[in-house]
């Protein structure tokens, strides 16, 4: 089973691209969604309280994601500590999930961060989805109903796309001009070993 990591900056179209791979019957593990689930698991809640203090829980006793995001956004050490709790769980979750999809020629993991953490080394191949910054901003404003300023703030800590492109095995240019599906099909053919 070939393990493929798929990443891209905010609004590049990672999820949209993954939905196309799913239409081709390729299983996709959404790492960020899984990480959010782990954040709410009982074992993790205790660790988060130790790391961030008792006030990190909301009225329902669940970790307050907004508060956590606010802290780790400005504090790299805290972000690393949070990742040290969550990332191993996501990795283990992915390995168990892979076993359920062993008949597929390859499987994808979608993750917002792949190269920055060195996590890409756990994959046989990597795919980067790119789009110009202006296009990404417009997409997120439209999708999330937020302001340009909000999006730009979320983008602050993101890596430069051209630097990531050098590390990725494949790049999908989702700029709204180039057709995306033929690009996906070309990669699919290579990964599935069905080049005609
Ligand atoms: P995030 O980083 O926030 O998770 P993402 O990289 O997964 O975002 P998507 O959610 O796939 O990006 O796409 C962002 C928005 O842009 C969505 O509303 C999606 O429908 C739209 N979008 C993505 N690609 C295209 C495209 N080629 N043409 C038009 N709209 C697009």
XYZ file of N, CA and C and ligand atoms in Angstrom, residues 8-17 110 139-140 142-143 154 174 176 180, ligand 1:
88
model
N -1.311 21.600 1.381
C -1.434 22.858 0.637
C -1.821 23.938 1.625
N -1.568 25.164 1.266
C -1.891 26.268 2.157
C -3.405 26.447 2.278
N -3.813 27.262 3.234
C -5.244 27.529 3.477
C -5.931 27.951 2.173
N -7.031 27.291 1.870
C -7.829 27.680 0.717
C -7.278 27.244 -0.629
N -6.207 26.442 -0.604
C -5.629 25.998 -1.880
C -6.576 25.032 -2.597
N -7.401 24.337 -1.800
C -8.348 23.392 -2.394
C -8.027 21.941 -2.068
N -7.357 21.726 -0.935
C -6.991 20.354 -0.528
C -8.209 19.429 -0.474
N -9.227 19.893 0.264
C -10.394 19.032 0.463
C -11.118 18.791 -0.858
N -11.212 19.835 -1.667
C -11.878 19.717 -2.972
C -11.160 18.659 -3.820
N -9.839 18.724 -3.844
C -9.042 17.759 -4.614
C -9.233 16.350 -4.040
N -4.884 13.718 3.993
C -4.923 15.178 3.807
C -4.515 15.833 5.120
N -11.469 32.643 -1.845
C -12.196 31.384 -1.590
C -12.584 31.259 -0.119
N -11.653 31.588 0.763
C -11.933 31.414 2.194
C -12.941 32.452 2.680
N -15.313 33.675 0.958
C -16.609 33.205 0.458
C -17.076 31.985 1.253
N -16.161 31.024 1.450
C -16.554 29.773 2.126
C -16.936 29.997 3.588
N -4.796 34.284 9.458
C -4.650 32.815 9.494
C -3.496 32.354 8.614
N -4.275 24.501 -8.588
C -5.723 24.730 -8.505
C -5.990 26.235 -8.489
N -7.845 27.958 -10.532
C -9.121 28.391 -11.106
C -9.042 28.560 -12.615
N -8.323 21.032 -13.214
C -7.775 20.268 -12.091
C -7.923 18.757 -12.315
P -8.543 24.758 4.317
O -7.089 25.010 4.283
O -9.304 25.869 4.960
O -8.892 23.414 4.882
P -8.713 23.693 1.651
O -7.330 23.854 1.170
O -9.141 22.318 2.055
O -9.056 24.738 2.796
P -11.133 23.757 0.104
O -12.021 23.763 1.306
O -11.052 22.532 -0.713
O -9.661 24.235 0.507
O -11.502 24.954 -0.873
C -11.758 26.262 -0.357
C -13.000 26.814 -1.056
O -12.670 27.056 -2.412
C -14.169 25.865 -1.045
O -15.359 26.595 -0.876
C -14.138 25.217 -2.432
O -15.410 24.847 -2.873
C -13.544 26.336 -3.268
N -12.725 25.848 -4.397
C -11.684 25.007 -4.318
N -11.153 24.792 -5.539
C -11.896 25.522 -6.392
C -11.862 25.732 -7.807
N -10.949 25.146 -8.586
N -12.780 26.551 -8.349
C -13.702 27.153 -7.588
N -13.785 27.018 -6.243
C -12.897 26.215 -5.661
